[in-house]
PDB file of C-alpha atoms in Angstrom:
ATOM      1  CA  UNK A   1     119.192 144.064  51.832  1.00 90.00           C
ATOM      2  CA  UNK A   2     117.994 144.833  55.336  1.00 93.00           C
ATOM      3  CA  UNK A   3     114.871 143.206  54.760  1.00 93.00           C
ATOM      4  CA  UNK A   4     116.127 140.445  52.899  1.00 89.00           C
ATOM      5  CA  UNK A   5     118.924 139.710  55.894  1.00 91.00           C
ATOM      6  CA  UNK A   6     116.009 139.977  58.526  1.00 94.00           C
ATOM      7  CA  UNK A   7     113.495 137.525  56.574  1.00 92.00           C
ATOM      8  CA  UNK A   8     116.449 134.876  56.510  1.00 89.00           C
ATOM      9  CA  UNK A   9     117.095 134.986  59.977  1.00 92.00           C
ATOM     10  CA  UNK A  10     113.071 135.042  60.989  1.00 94.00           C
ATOM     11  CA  UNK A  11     113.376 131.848  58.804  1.00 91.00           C
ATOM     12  CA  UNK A  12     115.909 130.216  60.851  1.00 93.00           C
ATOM     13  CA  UNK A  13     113.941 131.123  63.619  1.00 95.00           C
ATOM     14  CA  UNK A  14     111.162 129.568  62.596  1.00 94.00           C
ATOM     15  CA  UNK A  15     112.484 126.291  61.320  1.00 93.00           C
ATOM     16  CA  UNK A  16     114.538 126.311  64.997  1.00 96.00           C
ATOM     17  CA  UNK A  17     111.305 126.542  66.926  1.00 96.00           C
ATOM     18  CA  UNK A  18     108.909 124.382  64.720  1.00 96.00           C
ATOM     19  CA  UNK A  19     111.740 121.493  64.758  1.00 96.00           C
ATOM     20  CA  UNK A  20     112.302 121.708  68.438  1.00 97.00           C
ATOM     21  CA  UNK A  21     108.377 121.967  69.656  1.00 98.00           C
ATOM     22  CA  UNK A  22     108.098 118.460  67.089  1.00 97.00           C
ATOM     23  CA  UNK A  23     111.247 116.728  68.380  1.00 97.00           C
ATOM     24  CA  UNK A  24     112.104 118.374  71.800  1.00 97.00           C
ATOM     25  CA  UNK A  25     115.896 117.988  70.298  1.00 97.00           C
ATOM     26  CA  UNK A  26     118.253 120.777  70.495  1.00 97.00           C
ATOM     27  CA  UNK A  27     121.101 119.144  68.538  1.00 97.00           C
ATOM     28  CA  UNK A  28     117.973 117.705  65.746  1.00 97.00           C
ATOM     29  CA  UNK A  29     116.542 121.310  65.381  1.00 97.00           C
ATOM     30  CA  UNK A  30     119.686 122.659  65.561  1.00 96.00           C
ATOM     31  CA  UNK A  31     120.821 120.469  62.595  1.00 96.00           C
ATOM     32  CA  UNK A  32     117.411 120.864  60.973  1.00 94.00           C
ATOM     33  CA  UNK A  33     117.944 125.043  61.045  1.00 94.00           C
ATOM     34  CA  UNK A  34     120.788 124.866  59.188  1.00 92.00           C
ATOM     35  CA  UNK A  35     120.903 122.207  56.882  1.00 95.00           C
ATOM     36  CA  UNK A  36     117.443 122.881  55.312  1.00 92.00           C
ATOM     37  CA  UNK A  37     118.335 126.193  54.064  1.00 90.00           C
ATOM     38  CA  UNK A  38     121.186 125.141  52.112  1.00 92.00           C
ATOM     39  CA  UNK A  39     119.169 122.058  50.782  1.00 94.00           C
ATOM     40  CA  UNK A  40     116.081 124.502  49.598  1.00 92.00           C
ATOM     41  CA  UNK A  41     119.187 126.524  48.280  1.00 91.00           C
ATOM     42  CA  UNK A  42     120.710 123.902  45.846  1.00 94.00           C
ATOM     43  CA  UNK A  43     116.817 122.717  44.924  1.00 95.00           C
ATOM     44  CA  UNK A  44     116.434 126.631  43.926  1.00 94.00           C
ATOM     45  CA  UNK A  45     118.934 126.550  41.234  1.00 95.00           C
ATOM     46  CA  UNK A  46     117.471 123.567  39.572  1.00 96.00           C
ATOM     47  CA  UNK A  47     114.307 125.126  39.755  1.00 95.00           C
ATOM     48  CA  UNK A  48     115.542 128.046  38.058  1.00 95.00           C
ATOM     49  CA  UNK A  49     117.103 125.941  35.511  1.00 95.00           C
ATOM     50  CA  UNK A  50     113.837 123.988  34.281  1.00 95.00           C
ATOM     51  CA  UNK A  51     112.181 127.403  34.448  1.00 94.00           C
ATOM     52  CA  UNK A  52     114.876 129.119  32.209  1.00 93.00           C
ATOM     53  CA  UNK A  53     114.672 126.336  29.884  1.00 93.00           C
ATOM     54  CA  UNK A  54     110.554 125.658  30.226  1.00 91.00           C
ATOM     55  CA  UNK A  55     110.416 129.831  29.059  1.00 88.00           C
ATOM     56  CA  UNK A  56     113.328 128.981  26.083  1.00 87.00           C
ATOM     57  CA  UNK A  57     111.337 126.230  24.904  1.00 81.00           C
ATOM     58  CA  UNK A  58     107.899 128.090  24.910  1.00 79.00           C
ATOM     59  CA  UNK A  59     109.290 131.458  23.253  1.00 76.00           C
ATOM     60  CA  UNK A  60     111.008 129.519  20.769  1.00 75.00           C
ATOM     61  CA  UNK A  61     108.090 127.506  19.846  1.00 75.00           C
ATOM     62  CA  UNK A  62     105.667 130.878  19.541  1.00 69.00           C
ATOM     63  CA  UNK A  63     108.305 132.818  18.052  1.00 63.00           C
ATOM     64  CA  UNK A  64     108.131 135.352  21.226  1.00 55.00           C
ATOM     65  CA  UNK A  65     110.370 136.959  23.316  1.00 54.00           C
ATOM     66  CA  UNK A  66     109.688 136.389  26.967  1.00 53.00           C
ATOM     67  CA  UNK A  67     110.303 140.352  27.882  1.00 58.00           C
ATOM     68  CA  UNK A  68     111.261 138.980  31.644  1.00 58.00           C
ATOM     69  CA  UNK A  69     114.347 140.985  32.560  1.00 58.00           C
ATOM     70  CA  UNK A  70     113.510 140.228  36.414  1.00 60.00           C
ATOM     71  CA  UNK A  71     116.767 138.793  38.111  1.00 59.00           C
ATOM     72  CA  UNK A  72     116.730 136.964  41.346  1.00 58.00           C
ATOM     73  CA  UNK A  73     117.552 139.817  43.065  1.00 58.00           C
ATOM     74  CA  UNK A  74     114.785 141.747  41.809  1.00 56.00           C
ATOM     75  CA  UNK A  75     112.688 139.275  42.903  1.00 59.00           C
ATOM     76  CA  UNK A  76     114.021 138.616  46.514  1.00 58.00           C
ATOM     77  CA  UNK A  77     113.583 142.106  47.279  1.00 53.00           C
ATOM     78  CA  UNK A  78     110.435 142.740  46.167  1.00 50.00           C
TER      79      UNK A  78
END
């Protein structure tokens, strides 16, 4: 969790200094720093949903079982 906590906030970081040295706008990166995350959060589940549905499809079709027990827990702390 520790490493997960200290990766987000790097990330805000990041997307704080990138958007001011582009704009020179506290209140734009300011804005920026926030709402991207929560955009790139709500286009995460979708992604997950055509991938859950992409691997249904394909298992179904070959008779296999995908075998992927990985939850996205397991793969944010990885």
């Amino acid at each position: 969790m520790a490493k997960t906590l200290t990766f987000g906030i790097m990330h805000l970081g990041i997307a704080f200094s990138v958007t001011y040295a582009l704009t020179g706008s506290l209140a734009i990166s300011g804005a920026v720093t926030f709402i991207e995350p929560a955009v790139n959060t709500v286009a995460h589940y979708f992604f997950d949903r055509y991938w859950e549905r992409r691997e249904g499809r394909r298992s179904a079709t070959s008779g296999e079982a995908t075998g992927n027990t990985a939850t996205r827990g397991d793969l944010v702390s990885a």
